[in-house]
Amino acid sequence: MRLRHIPGSEQQIQESTYVIQNPEEKKGCWAEVFGNENPIHMEIGMGKGKFLMELAGKNPEINYIGVERYSTVLLKAVQKREELELSNICFLCVDAKRLGDIFKAEEVDKIYLNFLTHGLRIGMRNGALHPRSLWKFTTRC
């Protein structure tokens, strides 16, 4: 997929109430972000967010975090999210390499990697994720 720059996408992402700014400051406090102690599921490389938003709609008792590195792609998910009445989903516009600085151990209960691209190289060994690298911030996979 070729990414086309959308003028103003970075600013729209920064202004969105659905995108967590400075997520490192939330480390250990994600229950406060959602206002509950529900389990947290995360999709890394969520793209336009279709999979994650469907899950959030079907499972209101689970909190969802979508991680997307590219603001142009994330903008599409934010626009879709604005049309839905979901209170259990938020987004991060960060590189997956930073997730260890954003989450404490056991804060994330499940991680989805649906369309792993060549851009995600943390912990990659011969095309496989090594658990000590990516999963270092969660012990309940």
Short mmCIF file of N, CA and C in Angstrom, two decimals:
data_model
loop_
_atom_site.label_atom_id
_atom_site.label_comp_id
_atom_site.label_asym_id
_atom_site.label_seq_id
_atom_site.Cartn_x
_atom_site.Cartn_y
_atom_site.Cartn_z
N MET A 1 0.85 -1.17 0.00
CA MET A 1 0.00 0.00 0.00
C MET A 1 0.89 1.23 0.00
N ARG A 2 0.65 2.13 -0.90
CA ARG A 2 1.39 3.37 -0.96
C ARG A 2 0.71 4.39 -0.08
N LEU A 3 1.48 5.01 0.81
CA LEU A 3 0.93 6.03 1.69
C LEU A 3 1.00 7.38 1.01
N ARG A 4 -0.11 8.04 0.95
CA ARG A 4 -0.15 9.38 0.39
C ARG A 4 -0.30 10.37 1.54
N HIS A 5 0.51 11.40 1.49
CA HIS A 5 0.44 12.41 2.54
C HIS A 5 -0.88 13.17 2.44
N ILE A 6 -1.54 13.30 3.58
CA ILE A 6 -2.77 14.09 3.65
C ILE A 6 -2.42 15.38 4.39
N PRO A 7 -2.47 16.51 3.71
CA PRO A 7 -2.12 17.76 4.37
C PRO A 7 -2.97 17.98 5.63
N GLY A 8 -2.31 18.30 6.71
CA GLY A 8 -3.00 18.57 7.97
C GLY A 8 -3.28 17.34 8.81
N SER A 9 -2.88 16.15 8.33
CA SER A 9 -3.18 14.93 9.08
C SER A 9 -2.51 14.92 10.46
N GLU A 10 -1.26 15.39 10.54
CA GLU A 10 -0.57 15.42 11.83
C GLU A 10 -1.30 16.31 12.82
N GLN A 11 -1.75 17.46 12.37
CA GLN A 11 -2.47 18.39 13.25
C GLN A 11 -3.80 17.79 13.70
N GLN A 12 -4.52 17.17 12.78
CA GLN A 12 -5.80 16.55 13.15
C GLN A 12 -5.60 15.43 14.17
N ILE A 13 -4.53 14.67 14.03
CA ILE A 13 -4.21 13.60 14.99
C ILE A 13 -3.91 14.21 16.36
N GLN A 14 -3.15 15.28 16.39
CA GLN A 14 -2.81 15.94 17.65
C GLN A 14 -4.03 16.52 18.34
N GLU A 15 -5.00 16.95 17.58
CA GLU A 15 -6.20 17.57 18.15
C GLU A 15 -7.30 16.58 18.49
N SER A 16 -7.17 15.36 18.03
CA SER A 16 -8.23 14.37 18.25
C SER A 16 -8.29 13.93 19.71
N THR A 17 -9.48 13.85 20.24
CA THR A 17 -9.67 13.36 21.61
C THR A 17 -9.53 11.84 21.68
N TYR A 18 -9.52 11.17 20.53
CA TYR A 18 -9.41 9.72 20.49
C TYR A 18 -7.97 9.23 20.42
N VAL A 19 -7.02 10.14 20.19
CA VAL A 19 -5.61 9.79 20.10
C VAL A 19 -4.91 10.29 21.36
N ILE A 20 -4.27 9.38 22.06
CA ILE A 20 -3.58 9.73 23.31
C ILE A 20 -2.26 10.40 22.97
N GLN A 21 -2.12 11.63 23.43
CA GLN A 21 -0.88 12.38 23.24
C GLN A 21 0.06 12.08 24.42
N ASN A 22 1.34 12.06 24.20
CA ASN A 22 2.34 11.76 25.24
C ASN A 22 1.99 10.48 25.99
N PRO A 23 1.85 9.37 25.30
CA PRO A 23 1.40 8.14 25.95
C PRO A 23 2.35 7.61 27.02
N GLU A 24 3.62 8.00 26.99
CA GLU A 24 4.56 7.56 28.01
C GLU A 24 4.11 8.01 29.40
N GLU A 25 3.40 9.13 29.46
CA GLU A 25 2.90 9.65 30.74
C GLU A 25 1.78 8.79 31.31
N LYS A 26 1.21 7.92 30.51
CA LYS A 26 0.09 7.05 30.95
C LYS A 26 0.59 5.70 31.45
N LYS A 27 1.89 5.45 31.37
CA LYS A 27 2.45 4.15 31.77
C LYS A 27 2.03 3.82 33.19
N GLY A 28 1.38 2.69 33.36
CA GLY A 28 0.90 2.27 34.66
C GLY A 28 -0.45 2.85 35.04
N CYS A 29 -1.00 3.71 34.20
CA CYS A 29 -2.26 4.41 34.51
C CYS A 29 -3.31 4.25 33.42
N TRP A 30 -3.23 3.20 32.64
CA TRP A 30 -4.17 3.05 31.53
C TRP A 30 -5.60 2.83 31.99
N ALA A 31 -5.79 2.30 33.18
CA ALA A 31 -7.16 2.15 33.71
C ALA A 31 -7.80 3.53 33.89
N GLU A 32 -7.01 4.53 34.23
CA GLU A 32 -7.52 5.89 34.37
C GLU A 32 -7.92 6.48 33.03
N VAL A 33 -7.19 6.12 31.99
CA VAL A 33 -7.52 6.63 30.65
C VAL A 33 -8.93 6.18 30.27
N PHE A 34 -9.24 4.93 30.56
CA PHE A 34 -10.55 4.39 30.20
C PHE A 34 -11.60 4.58 31.29
N GLY A 35 -11.16 4.88 32.51
CA GLY A 35 -12.11 5.08 33.60
C GLY A 35 -12.65 3.78 34.16
N ASN A 36 -11.94 2.67 33.91
CA ASN A 36 -12.36 1.38 34.45
C ASN A 36 -11.17 0.44 34.49
N GLU A 37 -11.37 -0.72 35.11
CA GLU A 37 -10.30 -1.73 35.25
C GLU A 37 -10.46 -2.88 34.25
N ASN A 38 -11.23 -2.66 33.20
CA ASN A 38 -11.46 -3.70 32.20
C ASN A 38 -10.14 -4.12 31.54
N PRO A 39 -10.08 -5.36 31.04
CA PRO A 39 -8.87 -5.80 30.34
C PRO A 39 -8.59 -4.91 29.12
N ILE A 40 -7.31 -4.84 28.77
CA ILE A 40 -6.89 -4.04 27.62
C ILE A 40 -6.36 -4.97 26.54
N HIS A 41 -6.91 -4.80 25.33
CA HIS A 41 -6.42 -5.51 24.15
C HIS A 41 -5.87 -4.47 23.19
N MET A 42 -4.79 -4.81 22.52
CA MET A 42 -4.11 -3.87 21.65
C MET A 42 -3.87 -4.48 20.27
N GLU A 43 -4.06 -3.67 19.25
CA GLU A 43 -3.68 -4.09 17.91
C GLU A 43 -2.52 -3.22 17.46
N ILE A 44 -1.43 -3.87 17.08
CA ILE A 44 -0.26 -3.15 16.59
C ILE A 44 -0.31 -3.16 15.07
N GLY A 45 -0.19 -1.98 14.49
CA GLY A 45 -0.31 -1.85 13.04
C GLY A 45 -1.76 -1.97 12.62
N MET A 46 -2.62 -1.17 13.23
CA MET A 46 -4.06 -1.30 13.06
C MET A 46 -4.58 -0.77 11.74
N GLY A 47 -3.77 -0.03 11.00
CA GLY A 47 -4.24 0.51 9.73
C GLY A 47 -5.42 1.44 9.91
N LYS A 48 -6.48 1.20 9.17
CA LYS A 48 -7.66 2.07 9.23
C LYS A 48 -8.60 1.71 10.37
N GLY A 49 -8.28 0.66 11.14
CA GLY A 49 -9.00 0.37 12.36
C GLY A 49 -10.25 -0.47 12.27
N LYS A 50 -10.56 -1.02 11.12
CA LYS A 50 -11.80 -1.78 10.97
C LYS A 50 -11.90 -2.95 11.95
N PHE A 51 -10.85 -3.77 12.01
CA PHE A 51 -10.85 -4.94 12.90
C PHE A 51 -11.06 -4.53 14.36
N LEU A 52 -10.31 -3.54 14.81
CA LEU A 52 -10.37 -3.13 16.20
C LEU A 52 -11.71 -2.50 16.56
N MET A 53 -12.27 -1.71 15.68
CA MET A 53 -13.56 -1.07 15.97
C MET A 53 -14.69 -2.09 15.98
N GLU A 54 -14.59 -3.11 15.14
CA GLU A 54 -15.60 -4.18 15.20
C GLU A 54 -15.52 -4.90 16.55
N LEU A 55 -14.31 -5.19 17.01
CA LEU A 55 -14.15 -5.84 18.32
C LEU A 55 -14.69 -4.95 19.44
N ALA A 56 -14.38 -3.68 19.39
CA ALA A 56 -14.82 -2.75 20.44
C ALA A 56 -16.35 -2.67 20.49
N GLY A 57 -16.99 -2.72 19.34
CA GLY A 57 -18.44 -2.69 19.31
C GLY A 57 -19.07 -3.95 19.86
N LYS A 58 -18.44 -5.09 19.64
CA LYS A 58 -18.97 -6.38 20.09
C LYS A 58 -18.62 -6.68 21.55
N ASN A 59 -17.58 -6.04 22.08
CA ASN A 59 -17.08 -6.35 23.42
C ASN A 59 -16.91 -5.09 24.26
N PRO A 60 -18.00 -4.49 24.71
CA PRO A 60 -17.88 -3.25 25.48
C PRO A 60 -17.19 -3.43 26.83
N GLU A 61 -17.01 -4.67 27.28
CA GLU A 61 -16.37 -4.94 28.56
C GLU A 61 -14.84 -5.05 28.43
N ILE A 62 -14.33 -4.80 27.23
CA ILE A 62 -12.89 -4.82 26.98
C ILE A 62 -12.48 -3.46 26.42
N ASN A 63 -11.36 -2.93 26.90
CA ASN A 63 -10.80 -1.69 26.38
C ASN A 63 -9.82 -2.02 25.25
N TYR A 64 -9.85 -1.22 24.20
CA TYR A 64 -9.00 -1.46 23.04
C TYR A 64 -8.11 -0.27 22.76
N ILE A 65 -6.87 -0.57 22.41
CA ILE A 65 -5.90 0.45 22.01
C ILE A 65 -5.37 0.07 20.64
N GLY A 66 -5.50 0.99 19.70
CA GLY A 66 -4.97 0.77 18.36
C GLY A 66 -3.68 1.54 18.20
N VAL A 67 -2.66 0.87 17.70
CA VAL A 67 -1.35 1.49 17.50
C VAL A 67 -1.08 1.55 16.00
N GLU A 68 -0.84 2.76 15.53
CA GLU A 68 -0.51 2.96 14.11
C GLU A 68 0.58 4.02 14.04
N ARG A 69 1.60 3.73 13.30
CA ARG A 69 2.76 4.60 13.19
C ARG A 69 2.54 5.79 12.26
N TYR A 70 1.71 5.61 11.25
CA TYR A 70 1.56 6.64 10.22
C TYR A 70 0.30 7.47 10.45
N SER A 71 0.48 8.77 10.60
CA SER A 71 -0.66 9.66 10.87
C SER A 71 -1.66 9.67 9.73
N THR A 72 -1.19 9.53 8.51
CA THR A 72 -2.09 9.53 7.36
C THR A 72 -3.06 8.35 7.43
N VAL A 73 -2.57 7.19 7.86
CA VAL A 73 -3.41 6.00 7.97
C VAL A 73 -4.30 6.12 9.21
N LEU A 74 -3.72 6.56 10.33
CA LEU A 74 -4.47 6.69 11.56
C LEU A 74 -5.63 7.68 11.41
N LEU A 75 -5.44 8.70 10.61
CA LEU A 75 -6.50 9.69 10.39
C LEU A 75 -7.77 9.02 9.88
N LYS A 76 -7.63 8.05 9.01
CA LYS A 76 -8.81 7.33 8.50
C LYS A 76 -9.54 6.63 9.65
N ALA A 77 -8.81 6.03 10.57
CA ALA A 77 -9.42 5.36 11.72
C ALA A 77 -10.11 6.36 12.63
N VAL A 78 -9.48 7.49 12.86
CA VAL A 78 -10.06 8.53 13.71
C VAL A 78 -11.37 9.03 13.10
N GLN A 79 -11.37 9.25 11.81
CA GLN A 79 -12.59 9.72 11.14
C GLN A 79 -13.71 8.68 11.26
N LYS A 80 -13.36 7.40 11.13
CA LYS A 80 -14.34 6.33 11.29
C LYS A 80 -14.86 6.28 12.73
N ARG A 81 -13.94 6.44 13.67
CA ARG A 81 -14.28 6.40 15.09
C ARG A 81 -15.26 7.50 15.46
N GLU A 82 -15.14 8.66 14.85
CA GLU A 82 -16.04 9.79 15.13
C GLU A 82 -17.48 9.47 14.80
N GLU A 83 -17.71 8.53 13.92
CA GLU A 83 -19.06 8.15 13.51
C GLU A 83 -19.69 7.12 14.45
N LEU A 84 -18.90 6.54 15.32
CA LEU A 84 -19.38 5.45 16.18
C LEU A 84 -19.52 5.89 17.63
N GLU A 85 -20.41 5.23 18.35
CA GLU A 85 -20.58 5.51 19.77
C GLU A 85 -19.86 4.43 20.57
N LEU A 86 -18.55 4.58 20.67
CA LEU A 86 -17.73 3.64 21.41
C LEU A 86 -16.96 4.40 22.48
N SER A 87 -16.96 3.88 23.69
CA SER A 87 -16.19 4.53 24.75
C SER A 87 -15.01 3.67 25.19
N ASN A 88 -14.81 2.55 24.53
CA ASN A 88 -13.78 1.60 24.96
C ASN A 88 -12.63 1.46 23.97
N ILE A 89 -12.34 2.53 23.25
CA ILE A 89 -11.26 2.45 22.27
C ILE A 89 -10.53 3.79 22.18
N CYS A 90 -9.20 3.71 22.08
CA CYS A 90 -8.39 4.90 21.83
C CYS A 90 -7.23 4.49 20.93
N PHE A 91 -6.50 5.47 20.45
CA PHE A 91 -5.44 5.22 19.49
C PHE A 91 -4.13 5.84 19.94
N LEU A 92 -3.04 5.25 19.46
CA LEU A 92 -1.70 5.80 19.66
C LEU A 92 -1.04 5.94 18.30
N CYS A 93 -0.44 7.09 18.06
CA CYS A 93 0.31 7.30 16.83
C CYS A 93 1.80 7.22 17.20
N VAL A 94 2.29 5.99 17.31
CA VAL A 94 3.67 5.75 17.73
C VAL A 94 4.23 4.55 16.98
N ASP A 95 5.54 4.47 16.98
CA ASP A 95 6.23 3.30 16.46
C ASP A 95 6.15 2.22 17.53
N ALA A 96 5.92 0.99 17.14
CA ALA A 96 5.80 -0.12 18.09
C ALA A 96 7.05 -0.30 18.93
N LYS A 97 8.18 0.19 18.48
CA LYS A 97 9.42 0.10 19.25
C LYS A 97 9.30 0.81 20.59
N ARG A 98 8.39 1.76 20.70
CA ARG A 98 8.25 2.55 21.93
C ARG A 98 7.28 1.94 22.94
N LEU A 99 6.63 0.85 22.62
CA LEU A 99 5.59 0.31 23.50
C LEU A 99 6.10 -0.09 24.88
N GLY A 100 7.34 -0.52 24.97
CA GLY A 100 7.91 -0.86 26.27
C GLY A 100 8.02 0.34 27.19
N ASP A 101 8.07 1.54 26.64
CA ASP A 101 8.12 2.77 27.44
C ASP A 101 6.73 3.29 27.76
N ILE A 102 5.71 2.71 27.17
CA ILE A 102 4.35 3.21 27.30
C ILE A 102 3.49 2.34 28.22
N PHE A 103 3.83 1.05 28.31
CA PHE A 103 3.03 0.12 29.11
C PHE A 103 3.90 -0.60 30.14
N LYS A 104 3.35 -0.80 31.32
CA LYS A 104 3.99 -1.61 32.35
C LYS A 104 3.64 -3.07 32.14
N ALA A 105 4.38 -3.95 32.78
CA ALA A 105 4.08 -5.38 32.71
C ALA A 105 2.64 -5.62 33.16
N GLU A 106 1.97 -6.47 32.46
CA GLU A 106 0.61 -6.91 32.76
C GLU A 106 -0.48 -5.85 32.53
N GLU A 107 -0.14 -4.73 31.92
CA GLU A 107 -1.18 -3.75 31.60
C GLU A 107 -1.98 -4.16 30.37
N VAL A 108 -1.35 -4.88 29.46
CA VAL A 108 -2.00 -5.30 28.22
C VAL A 108 -2.27 -6.80 28.32
N ASP A 109 -3.53 -7.17 28.12
CA ASP A 109 -3.92 -8.57 28.26
C ASP A 109 -3.82 -9.37 26.97
N LYS A 110 -3.98 -8.71 25.83
CA LYS A 110 -3.92 -9.43 24.55
C LYS A 110 -3.41 -8.46 23.49
N ILE A 111 -2.60 -8.99 22.58
CA ILE A 111 -2.04 -8.20 21.48
C ILE A 111 -2.40 -8.87 20.16
N TYR A 112 -2.89 -8.06 19.23
CA TYR A 112 -3.21 -8.55 17.89
C TYR A 112 -2.18 -8.01 16.91
N LEU A 113 -1.63 -8.90 16.09
CA LEU A 113 -0.72 -8.54 15.01
C LEU A 113 -1.29 -9.15 13.74
N ASN A 114 -2.21 -8.47 13.12
CA ASN A 114 -2.91 -9.06 11.98
C ASN A 114 -2.18 -8.93 10.66
N PHE A 115 -1.60 -7.79 10.40
CA PHE A 115 -0.93 -7.56 9.12
C PHE A 115 0.45 -7.01 9.40
N LEU A 116 1.32 -7.85 9.86
CA LEU A 116 2.67 -7.46 10.20
C LEU A 116 3.42 -7.07 8.93
N THR A 117 3.96 -5.87 8.90
CA THR A 117 4.68 -5.41 7.72
C THR A 117 6.17 -5.47 7.97
N HIS A 118 6.92 -5.27 6.92
CA HIS A 118 8.37 -5.29 7.04
C HIS A 118 8.87 -4.17 7.92
N GLY A 119 8.06 -3.16 8.19
CA GLY A 119 8.48 -2.03 9.02
C GLY A 119 8.61 -2.37 10.50
N LEU A 120 7.97 -3.42 10.96
CA LEU A 120 8.05 -3.81 12.37
C LEU A 120 9.20 -4.79 12.54
N ARG A 121 10.30 -4.32 13.04
CA ARG A 121 11.48 -5.15 13.13
C ARG A 121 11.91 -5.44 14.57
N ILE A 122 11.20 -4.93 15.55
CA ILE A 122 11.65 -5.19 16.91
C ILE A 122 11.47 -6.66 17.24
N GLY A 123 12.51 -7.25 17.71
CA GLY A 123 12.44 -8.64 18.12
C GLY A 123 12.32 -9.63 16.98
N MET A 124 12.54 -9.20 15.77
CA MET A 124 12.40 -10.12 14.64
C MET A 124 13.65 -10.98 14.51
N ARG A 125 13.44 -12.27 14.43
CA ARG A 125 14.51 -13.23 14.16
C ARG A 125 13.98 -14.20 13.14
N ASN A 126 14.52 -14.11 11.95
CA ASN A 126 14.07 -14.98 10.86
C ASN A 126 12.56 -14.88 10.64
N GLY A 127 12.02 -13.67 10.73
CA GLY A 127 10.61 -13.46 10.46
C GLY A 127 9.69 -13.79 11.61
N ALA A 128 10.22 -14.18 12.76
CA ALA A 128 9.38 -14.52 13.91
C ALA A 128 9.64 -13.54 15.05
N LEU A 129 8.60 -13.20 15.78
CA LEU A 129 8.76 -12.31 16.92
C LEU A 129 9.38 -13.07 18.09
N HIS A 130 10.33 -12.48 18.70
CA HIS A 130 10.96 -13.09 19.86
C HIS A 130 10.27 -12.54 21.12
N PRO A 131 9.75 -13.39 21.98
CA PRO A 131 8.92 -12.93 23.10
C PRO A 131 9.62 -12.00 24.07
N ARG A 132 10.91 -12.12 24.26
CA ARG A 132 11.57 -11.25 25.23
C ARG A 132 11.68 -9.81 24.76
N SER A 133 11.49 -9.53 23.51
CA SER A 133 11.61 -8.16 23.02
C SER A 133 10.25 -7.47 22.98
N LEU A 134 9.36 -7.93 22.12
CA LEU A 134 8.07 -7.28 21.98
C LEU A 134 7.20 -7.46 23.21
N TRP A 135 7.22 -8.64 23.79
CA TRP A 135 6.30 -8.94 24.88
C TRP A 135 6.85 -8.56 26.25
N LYS A 136 7.93 -7.82 26.30
CA LYS A 136 8.52 -7.51 27.60
C LYS A 136 7.61 -6.67 28.48
N PHE A 137 6.63 -6.00 27.90
CA PHE A 137 5.75 -5.17 28.70
C PHE A 137 4.45 -5.89 29.10
N THR A 138 4.31 -7.13 28.73
CA THR A 138 3.13 -7.88 29.13
C THR A 138 3.53 -9.32 29.42
N THR A 139 2.93 -9.90 30.42
CA THR A 139 3.24 -11.29 30.74
C THR A 139 2.04 -12.19 30.52
N ARG A 140 0.92 -11.62 30.12
CA ARG A 140 -0.29 -12.42 29.90
C ARG A 140 -0.70 -12.35 28.45
N CYS A 141 -0.03 -13.06 27.59
CA CYS A 141 -0.33 -13.04 26.16
C CYS A 141 -1.43 -14.00 25.82
#
